[in-house]
């Protein structure tokens, strides 16, 4: 079977309402192989998601598995299904999100394939560029497996467009759910702001904001002026100033907005890993030697408690 | 209940690694090595479960060469009861690590297996999930809270945009987020004591016959630097530059 496999399978993440942006990046990345691209949608009552998936340009087929178990997809169930489909494909990929990081390594082991995580660049001959050591080093690696399983660093790839001519949707049965693992509950941060990973403007605050109140008081007015998402450093999250899910960096979220404003952020590599691909970076820090200035296009040395309110006010005064 | 903790020896996260002159690999000569930060969270959690009377024995496992004993000593000094070194001279990649750990799990029969969510050298984030797959155990990745009651582990996971809570039947595999706990400092007397403890050694090739790397390293390089930026002197100048040079309407 594996010798004739010449299709690409993308694990399509969604939240029950819409497809993740990462799916569009993954479809664009898959164009590299120049072979049919199929999307796997796991969900419950998620017809509209499957239909949205079918309208992505470059997708030749959507495989939709509807099961109550996929109302909250567990890695155990998803990986088993992927492993059963897997040998019909030569490439399986997804965006490097918490969702696919949970599932794909499990599927890879079931398929006895070495996985390549967080790929920055795809080259010929099963060769990939990826970062190691928190982005300090880029490695070029070559896989010897016949089946390629990888996650991509979304911001390095364009987004596929939509098409008027939707692909066919095939429904497949889910496998029996694993009894050993059970979904209990979830908590989603509620925010009026755009989602961090796809926001056009991101404002990140560091430890120096001093408290959760200051974090909100200083950064929120600027965020609402700019329609920005808020991000944070690990130090700010650990101190309880900001929720964990907005941590930007090696062990948090990766962002690549048009404009990234780092407020009182020192610029540790673990942080910059998650924002280095931003188009324009502005840094506000009182220490002229802070490493963040090395990755900033515009650096403003000053006290954030003065600079940020003044910046917010100046934007307000614009017509 | 027995807990198995997988610990990896990595370049200390504070060190800025460099590329070897010939671009063949990173230069780790004379560089400070440490236990992977997430694995320290894993040991800490195991110790806390023992202090609560839930765990009875903690076994730390490392796959590496003789030099990697130091991270096992660190685990012992923190409070692990036993340490096992699965010895292999050359590099072992995540899938192979999972295969070796599976063999150790089959020997040791732990009820809970704790790993870091990712190693800060390869940044793969794979071994825990792969091990769970090979064992056909349930998995709880990126854990920020673990609770054990009877035969079930309740694991709160850090996911994009929030958290998710799962109930896993034991035995299970759990990988740790930094948020799980703050690892204790190792006291010098404990380190001295740990130095005297025996580290059990197993040869990797007796545990799995498939540990050859599947992924070949072709070359390494420094990432391209961002183009040098400028300092601005005021908010007004900043806005002017953003509007005029970047076309950002503010
Ligand atoms: C395994 C591991 C993974 C990690 N992953 C991440 C990650 O994903 N993301 C992440 O962010 N970090 C991560 N870290 C932590 C990282 O190493 C840094 O410790 C962290 O990013 C520092 O946060 P900070 O910039 O808020 O704090 P600090 O380093 O304390 O910097 C504060 C900065 O604020 C400036 N400042 C102080 N007061 C003012 C003022 N009034 N006005 C203006 N500027 C001011 C200071 O000059 C300083 O530069 C990780 C660490 C480890 C070990
Ligand atoms: N050589 C190793 N020895 C022991 N544990 C390891 C080894 N490599 C990886 N691990 C474990 O697997 C986790 C994830 O590693 P990785 O998938 O390489 O990012 C680490 O945090 C460790 O707990």
XYZ file of C-alpha atoms and ligand atoms in Angstrom:
645
model
C 0.000 0.000 0.000
C 2.661 2.468 1.016
C 4.461 2.187 -2.287
C 1.510 3.642 -4.203
C 0.609 6.279 -1.636
C 0.838 9.673 -3.285
C -1.598 11.827 -1.372
C -1.312 14.282 1.504
C -3.532 14.177 4.576
C -4.090 17.250 6.741
C -5.533 16.998 10.221
C -8.035 19.882 10.277
C -8.353 21.568 13.649
C -11.532 23.454 14.562
C -13.411 24.595 17.632
C -16.831 23.393 16.574
C -17.644 26.757 15.033
C -14.862 27.424 12.578
C -11.701 25.944 11.160
C -8.427 27.140 12.692
C -6.344 29.524 10.622
C -3.579 26.936 10.757
C -5.544 24.674 8.413
C -5.260 27.266 5.627
C -1.507 27.506 6.212
C -1.188 23.726 6.191
C -3.022 23.475 2.864
C -0.690 26.087 1.377
C 2.328 24.185 2.727
C 1.003 20.943 1.243
C 1.139 22.470 -2.247
C 4.864 21.677 -2.120
C 4.268 17.998 -2.858
C 2.074 18.652 -5.842
C -0.273 15.750 -5.108
C -3.905 15.433 -3.978
C -4.570 17.039 -0.583
C -7.220 15.553 1.671
C -8.517 17.093 4.886
C -9.537 15.017 7.872
C -12.278 16.674 9.934
C -13.108 15.032 13.257
C -16.196 16.427 14.916
C -19.696 16.047 16.148
C -22.517 17.798 14.279
C -19.767 19.585 12.432
C -21.181 19.498 8.904
C -20.594 23.205 8.463
C -16.916 22.691 9.344
C -16.590 19.926 6.775
C -18.214 22.206 4.211
C -15.838 25.051 5.040
C -12.941 22.611 4.677
C -14.222 21.605 1.232
C -14.058 25.196 0.010
C -10.335 25.640 0.641
C -8.465 25.966 -2.617
C -6.185 23.007 -3.221
C -8.234 20.518 -1.228
C -9.346 17.560 -3.329
C -11.376 15.691 -0.742
C -12.672 16.103 2.790
C -12.953 13.071 5.028
C -15.445 13.748 7.762
C -15.862 11.504 10.769
C -18.842 12.402 12.922
C -18.916 10.915 16.388
C -20.041 12.025 19.841
C -16.485 11.161 20.882
C -15.219 13.933 18.589
C -17.251 16.616 20.368
C -14.041 16.818 22.410
C -11.404 14.983 20.446
C -9.072 12.800 22.461
C -5.614 11.955 21.150
C -6.265 8.266 21.719
C -9.221 8.196 19.319
C -7.826 10.614 16.750
C -4.431 8.917 16.531
C -5.976 5.493 16.061
C -8.110 6.736 13.172
C -5.192 8.531 11.544
C -3.027 5.444 11.884
C -5.656 3.370 10.080
C -5.913 5.860 7.215
C -2.251 6.751 7.261
C -0.724 4.206 4.906
C -2.779 5.591 2.012
C -0.750 8.793 2.231
C 2.854 9.783 1.766
C 2.535 12.949 3.874
C 0.475 13.711 6.986
C 0.649 17.216 8.348
C -0.986 19.856 10.514
C -0.176 23.229 12.000
C 2.031 23.093 15.105
C -0.726 23.816 17.649
C -1.497 22.266 21.034
C -4.164 20.208 19.258
C -1.931 18.537 16.690
C 1.070 18.341 19.042
C -1.125 16.155 21.217
C -2.320 13.864 18.440
C 0.274 13.557 15.662
C 3.209 12.140 17.665
C 0.851 9.457 18.939
C -0.279 8.669 15.399
C 3.340 8.673 14.206
C 4.337 6.059 16.770
C 1.369 3.855 15.795
C 2.594 4.108 12.195
C 6.225 3.601 13.274
C 7.292 6.892 11.711
C 9.701 9.491 13.112
C 7.887 12.818 13.226
C 9.332 16.220 12.317
C 7.959 18.990 14.561
C 7.452 22.668 13.788
C 8.887 22.768 10.275
C 10.008 26.193 9.012
C 10.754 25.205 5.444
C 10.035 22.204 3.241
C 12.686 21.172 0.699
C 13.007 18.422 -1.885
C 14.018 14.868 -0.921
C 12.176 14.702 2.401
C 14.308 17.481 3.752
C 13.166 20.107 6.221
C 14.495 23.143 8.043
C 13.470 23.374 11.669
C 14.595 25.290 14.714
C 16.153 23.783 17.819
C 17.397 25.333 21.075
C 14.495 27.803 21.305
C 15.136 29.052 17.792
C 18.838 29.732 18.398
C 19.828 27.214 15.759
C 18.289 26.141 12.462
C 18.840 22.534 11.442
C 18.350 20.977 8.035
C 17.236 17.381 8.447
C 16.330 14.554 6.107
C 13.800 11.893 6.934
C 14.325 8.288 5.856
C 10.727 7.173 6.418
C 8.504 6.500 3.399
C 5.654 8.274 5.184
C 6.338 11.859 6.260
C 4.575 13.125 9.383
C 5.148 16.738 10.314
C 3.770 19.871 11.905
C 4.442 23.228 10.293
C 5.297 26.608 11.807
C 2.225 28.361 10.386
C 3.652 31.860 10.096
C 6.284 30.587 7.635
C 3.659 29.529 5.106
C 1.032 31.519 3.201
C -2.673 30.835 3.594
C -4.647 28.946 0.993
C -7.524 30.863 -0.577
C -11.124 29.732 -0.856
C -12.734 28.346 -3.964
C -16.254 28.473 -5.393
C -16.034 24.825 -6.403
C -16.060 22.782 -3.211
C -14.365 19.388 -2.985
C -16.318 16.233 -2.280
C -16.998 15.287 1.340
C -16.833 11.635 2.312
C -18.183 10.576 5.645
C -16.390 7.766 7.441
C -17.359 5.892 10.581
C -15.468 6.596 13.782
C -13.795 3.751 15.634
C -15.057 2.783 19.082
C -13.899 5.402 21.597
C -11.146 4.479 24.021
C -12.629 3.675 27.414
C -9.423 4.529 29.286
C -9.605 8.261 28.709
C -12.520 10.592 29.327
C -13.071 14.281 28.629
C -14.217 16.044 31.817
C -14.354 19.766 31.193
C -12.703 22.693 29.498
C -12.112 26.319 30.221
C -11.810 28.830 27.402
C -10.521 32.310 28.095
C -13.235 34.773 27.167
C -11.995 37.839 25.379
C -13.451 40.528 23.176
C -10.070 40.789 21.513
C -9.054 38.954 18.349
C -7.490 35.506 18.780
C -3.807 35.838 19.618
C -2.453 33.501 16.971
C -4.157 35.314 14.085
C -4.332 38.947 15.320
C -2.888 41.640 13.025
C -1.535 43.524 16.030
C -0.195 41.956 19.235
C 0.836 43.828 22.369
C 2.847 41.770 24.838
C 3.589 42.695 28.413
C 6.326 41.452 30.699
C 6.995 41.053 34.384
C 7.622 44.770 34.697
C 3.897 45.528 34.477
C 3.948 44.597 38.161
C 0.421 43.301 38.697
C -2.608 41.879 36.911
C -4.369 45.231 37.425
C -1.551 47.189 35.791
C -1.296 44.656 32.989
C -4.921 45.315 32.135
C -4.962 49.064 32.909
C -1.858 49.874 30.893
C -2.232 47.518 27.953
C -5.990 47.115 27.400
C -6.730 50.702 26.267
C -3.936 50.512 23.689
C -5.152 47.077 22.591
C -8.676 48.311 22.033
C -7.426 51.335 20.035
C -5.409 49.059 17.776
C -7.795 46.099 17.699
C -4.907 44.117 19.109
C -4.610 40.829 20.974
C -2.659 40.760 24.233
C 0.340 38.512 24.745
C 2.635 37.996 27.731
C 6.022 36.697 28.745
C 6.373 33.618 30.854
C 7.505 35.776 33.758
C 4.281 37.777 33.538
C 2.213 34.598 33.356
C 4.053 32.944 36.241
C 3.508 36.044 38.350
C -0.213 35.752 37.696
C -0.479 39.004 35.707
C -1.807 37.273 32.603
C -3.429 33.937 31.759
C -1.223 31.085 30.607
C -2.780 30.744 27.186
C -1.430 34.127 26.070
C 2.219 33.265 26.750
C 4.236 33.964 23.636
C 7.364 31.917 23.014
C 9.135 28.597 22.768
C 6.739 26.936 25.161
C 3.725 29.092 24.442
C 2.087 30.522 21.348
C 3.877 31.580 18.172
C 2.643 34.806 16.583
C 3.555 36.712 13.439
C 1.375 39.825 13.309
C 1.835 42.920 11.139
C 2.770 44.823 14.283
C 4.172 43.451 17.545
C 4.601 45.797 20.476
C 6.737 44.437 23.327
C 6.156 46.355 26.536
C 8.648 45.857 29.358
C 9.845 42.591 27.836
C 13.541 41.770 28.226
C 13.735 39.686 25.054
C 14.878 36.252 26.260
C 15.331 33.788 23.367
C 12.496 31.692 24.748
C 10.252 34.698 24.208
C 11.605 35.961 20.895
C 11.198 32.477 19.383
C 7.476 33.127 19.438
C 7.456 36.592 17.828
C 10.541 36.899 15.594
C 8.506 36.497 12.421
C 6.383 39.569 13.142
C 6.505 42.085 10.319
C 7.213 45.189 12.400
C 8.430 44.981 15.982
C 8.261 47.876 18.418
C 9.930 47.561 21.828
C 9.402 49.779 24.830
C 11.894 49.134 27.602
C 13.699 51.349 30.101
C 16.969 49.473 29.715
C 18.758 50.618 26.528
C 20.716 47.344 26.496
C 17.716 45.036 26.759
C 18.093 42.201 24.212
C 14.599 42.869 22.861
C 16.048 45.888 21.018
C 18.118 43.486 18.882
C 14.949 42.126 17.316
C 13.001 45.403 17.298
C 12.599 47.636 14.236
C 11.780 50.578 16.461
C 13.008 50.827 20.017
C 11.831 53.387 22.499
C 13.830 53.622 25.718
C 11.569 54.764 28.516
C 9.300 53.971 31.408
C 6.380 51.962 30.128
C 4.057 53.540 32.687
C 4.586 56.867 30.913
C 5.201 55.769 27.339
C 2.226 53.450 26.871
C -0.483 55.852 28.116
C 1.065 58.589 25.997
C 1.098 56.298 22.953
C -2.520 55.361 23.587
C -3.487 59.014 23.861
C -1.636 59.970 20.675
C -3.466 57.331 18.714
C -6.762 58.540 20.054
C -6.081 62.037 18.859
C -5.870 60.811 15.264
C -8.876 61.479 13.030
C 1.933 3.168 43.317
C 5.166 3.305 41.365
C 5.995 6.345 39.226
C 8.497 6.337 36.399
C 10.020 9.689 35.422
C 11.958 10.165 32.180
C 14.748 12.721 32.420
C 16.882 14.015 29.593
C 20.251 15.703 29.798
C 20.320 18.858 27.692
C 22.400 21.993 27.208
C 21.436 24.337 30.047
C 18.673 26.648 28.891
C 20.732 29.720 29.812
C 23.527 28.812 27.396
C 23.480 30.289 23.919
C 24.689 27.411 21.797
C 26.915 27.991 18.784
C 27.353 26.254 15.487
C 30.560 24.281 14.875
C 32.857 25.952 12.373
C 32.071 23.364 9.675
C 28.296 23.706 10.183
C 27.945 19.978 10.855
C 26.348 20.273 14.284
C 26.047 22.470 17.334
C 29.114 22.821 19.497
C 28.420 21.329 22.921
C 32.085 21.030 23.922
C 32.603 22.365 27.425
C 29.039 23.692 27.531
C 27.073 23.496 30.771
C 24.627 20.584 30.719
C 21.534 20.288 32.911
C 18.392 18.306 33.391
C 15.678 19.352 30.928
C 13.582 21.990 32.797
C 10.258 20.233 32.165
C 11.683 16.953 33.508
C 12.469 18.712 36.769
C 8.747 19.544 36.988
C 8.041 15.863 36.404
C 10.308 14.723 39.258
C 8.910 17.405 41.543
C 5.370 16.209 40.856
C 6.332 12.604 41.546
C 7.892 13.620 44.866
C 4.790 15.565 45.844
C 2.631 12.522 45.091
C 4.930 10.483 47.310
C 4.753 13.076 50.080
C 0.958 12.855 49.883
C 1.193 9.096 50.392
C -0.077 8.354 46.870
C 3.187 7.194 45.339
C 5.382 4.595 46.989
C 8.417 4.547 44.706
C 9.904 6.919 42.139
C 12.207 5.577 39.437
C 14.085 8.057 37.247
C 15.204 6.887 33.795
C 17.620 8.516 31.386
C 18.699 7.343 27.975
C 22.217 8.402 27.153
C 25.868 7.623 27.788
C 27.746 7.395 31.082
C 28.060 11.183 31.320
C 24.287 11.412 31.603
C 24.424 9.929 35.098
C 24.626 13.457 36.472
C 20.979 14.227 35.711
C 19.974 10.962 37.370
C 21.970 12.012 40.443
C 20.092 15.286 40.348
C 16.799 13.348 40.303
C 17.983 11.188 43.219
C 19.037 14.290 45.154
C 15.612 15.818 44.606
C 13.993 12.689 46.027
C 13.742 9.910 43.438
C 14.264 6.456 44.982
C 16.047 4.703 42.143
C 17.754 5.625 38.903
C 18.168 3.679 35.684
C 20.535 4.620 32.879
C 19.713 3.091 29.520
C 23.119 3.275 27.982
C 23.745 4.121 24.367
C 26.756 5.937 22.986
C 25.184 7.596 19.971
C 22.179 9.870 19.564
C 18.738 8.423 20.302
C 15.800 10.167 18.608
C 12.270 10.535 20.063
C 10.688 7.427 18.478
C 13.618 5.307 19.631
C 13.529 6.899 23.094
C 9.857 5.921 23.281
C 10.693 2.347 22.268
C 13.372 2.089 24.958
C 11.129 3.637 27.600
C 8.407 1.162 26.663
C 10.789 -1.690 27.452
C 11.642 -0.099 30.804
C 7.942 0.352 31.581
C 7.321 -3.322 30.837
C 10.071 -4.240 33.311
C 9.133 -1.785 36.029
C 5.323 -1.796 35.666
C 4.720 1.764 36.944
C 1.160 3.081 37.262
C 2.106 6.585 36.216
C 4.784 7.697 33.771
C 5.814 11.331 33.853
C 7.818 13.083 31.124
C 8.512 16.664 30.161
C 6.289 18.116 27.462
C 9.341 18.904 25.376
C 13.105 18.739 25.513
C 14.589 22.222 25.182
C 17.378 21.008 22.891
C 15.450 19.243 20.101
C 12.145 21.004 20.923
C 10.387 17.932 19.536
C 7.613 17.430 22.065
C 6.994 13.849 20.966
C 8.288 11.186 23.333
C 5.396 11.149 25.838
C 2.731 10.805 23.167
C 4.775 8.172 21.314
C 5.337 6.157 24.469
C 1.614 6.274 25.289
C 0.860 5.024 21.770
C 3.317 2.133 21.958
C 1.958 1.067 25.352
C -1.644 1.745 24.330
C -2.005 3.830 27.500
C -4.120 6.974 27.866
C -2.197 10.251 27.717
C -2.448 13.649 29.366
C -0.086 16.093 27.685
C 1.023 19.604 28.813
C -0.267 19.037 32.355
C -0.624 21.972 34.731
C -2.401 19.936 37.435
C -2.501 16.241 38.276
C -4.795 14.620 40.792
C -4.872 10.917 41.589
C -7.877 9.201 43.122
C -8.045 5.436 43.165
C -7.364 4.109 39.709
C -7.851 7.428 37.949
C -5.696 10.460 37.221
C -7.424 13.776 36.605
C -5.170 15.897 34.446
C -5.633 19.556 33.591
C -3.940 20.383 30.300
C -2.723 23.691 28.923
C -4.214 24.042 25.441
C -4.498 26.944 22.996
C -6.966 29.438 24.409
C -7.518 27.799 27.794
C -7.353 24.504 29.641
C -8.931 21.091 29.321
C -9.443 18.461 32.019
C -9.287 14.729 31.306
C -9.810 11.654 33.461
C -7.329 8.884 32.651
C -7.399 5.312 33.842
C -4.079 4.202 35.266
C -1.581 3.246 34.051
C -1.228 6.465 32.092
C 1.390 8.743 30.541
C 1.463 12.420 31.546
C 3.730 15.157 30.183
C 4.417 18.271 32.233
C 4.025 21.965 31.547
C 6.233 24.406 33.469
C 3.060 25.586 35.211
C 2.643 22.265 37.031
C 4.833 23.207 39.996
C 8.017 24.959 41.077
C 10.778 22.347 41.424
C 12.594 22.336 44.753
C 16.245 23.251 45.025
C 18.645 20.439 45.587
C 20.388 20.616 48.963
C 24.093 19.892 49.021
C 23.888 17.036 51.601
C 21.271 15.383 49.401
C 23.538 15.709 46.402
C 26.395 14.123 48.378
C 24.094 11.290 49.348
C 22.907 10.877 45.772
C 26.528 10.536 44.644
C 26.806 7.352 46.718
C 23.673 5.737 45.344
C 23.918 3.015 42.749
C 22.669 3.793 39.273
C 21.341 0.703 37.524
C 22.520 0.388 33.952
C 20.830 -1.332 31.044
C 22.301 -1.592 27.556
C 19.977 0.006 25.022
C 20.435 -2.781 22.496
C 19.069 -5.329 24.963
C 15.806 -3.353 25.199
C 15.071 -2.562 21.563
C 16.564 -3.566 18.245
C 15.236 -0.513 16.432
C 16.914 2.607 17.734
C 18.871 3.719 14.690
C 18.129 7.386 13.890
C 15.532 7.806 11.147
C 16.221 11.488 10.662
C 19.615 12.571 9.380
C 21.127 15.902 10.310
C 22.446 17.501 7.131
C 23.645 20.819 8.503
C 23.083 23.462 11.156
C 23.201 27.235 10.888
C 22.523 30.364 12.883
C 19.091 31.724 12.057
C 19.050 34.786 9.815
C 19.161 37.894 12.003
C 16.375 40.430 11.806
C 17.536 43.579 10.050
C 18.945 46.066 12.525
C 16.359 48.465 13.866
C 16.609 52.015 15.105
C 15.955 53.782 18.370
C 13.347 56.512 18.384
C 13.288 59.286 20.941
C 9.635 59.878 21.490
C 6.143 58.559 20.993
C 5.631 61.172 18.289
C 8.682 59.995 16.378
C 7.601 56.375 16.756
C 4.153 57.060 15.319
C 5.597 59.137 12.518
C 7.976 56.315 11.536
C 5.272 53.662 11.708
C 2.988 55.761 9.528
C 5.549 56.963 7.019
C 7.844 53.922 6.693
C 5.632 50.989 7.522
C 2.361 52.262 6.142
C 0.618 51.460 9.398
C -2.359 53.715 9.946
C -2.634 54.607 13.609
C 12.200 25.929 29.547
C 11.851 27.380 29.506
C 10.877 27.807 28.613
C 10.508 29.147 28.560
N 9.547 29.528 27.670
C 9.202 30.824 27.593
C 8.202 31.282 26.668
O 7.590 30.495 25.938
N 7.905 32.607 26.629
C 8.531 33.526 27.439
O 8.210 34.720 27.355
N 9.479 33.119 28.314
C 9.817 31.804 28.418
N 10.761 31.434 29.327
C 11.285 32.439 30.278
C 12.349 33.348 29.670
O 13.597 32.704 29.773
C 12.413 34.704 30.418
O 12.643 34.457 31.798
C 11.146 35.545 30.305
O 10.771 35.672 28.949
C 11.400 36.929 30.888
O 10.184 37.636 30.994
P 10.183 39.247 31.109
O 10.819 39.827 29.899
O 8.766 39.638 31.412
O 10.967 39.526 32.451
P 12.420 40.076 32.726
O 13.441 39.272 32.056
O 12.489 40.251 34.190
O 12.451 41.494 32.012
C 11.744 42.609 32.428
C 12.132 43.753 31.487
O 11.328 44.898 31.792
C 12.139 46.064 31.750
N 11.478 47.054 32.631
C 11.376 47.025 33.984
N 10.650 48.072 34.413
C 10.289 48.794 33.323
C 9.542 49.987 33.122
N 8.983 50.640 34.137
N 9.387 50.437 31.867
C 9.928 49.767 30.787
N 10.646 48.630 30.935
C 10.819 48.145 32.175
C 13.487 45.630 32.209
O 14.495 46.495 31.678
C 13.587 44.219 31.629
O 14.175 44.224 30.343
C 11.143 30.086 29.402
C 12.137 29.655 30.282
C 12.477 28.322 30.354
C 13.526 27.879 31.308
N 17.235 10.606 26.115
C 16.181 10.696 26.941
N 16.214 10.091 28.151
C 15.155 10.175 28.993
N 14.044 10.848 28.732
C 13.959 11.477 27.544
C 15.014 11.437 26.589
N 14.632 12.156 25.507
C 13.392 12.654 25.781
N 12.985 12.239 27.010
C 11.705 12.555 27.699
O 10.754 12.969 26.732
C 10.364 14.324 26.945
C 10.055 15.007 25.630
O 11.178 15.004 24.786
P 11.117 15.395 23.231
O 9.990 14.614 22.643
O 12.456 15.001 22.697
O 10.866 16.879 23.178
C 11.494 14.914 27.764
O 11.052 16.015 28.527
C 11.891 13.727 28.641
O 10.995 13.562 29.733
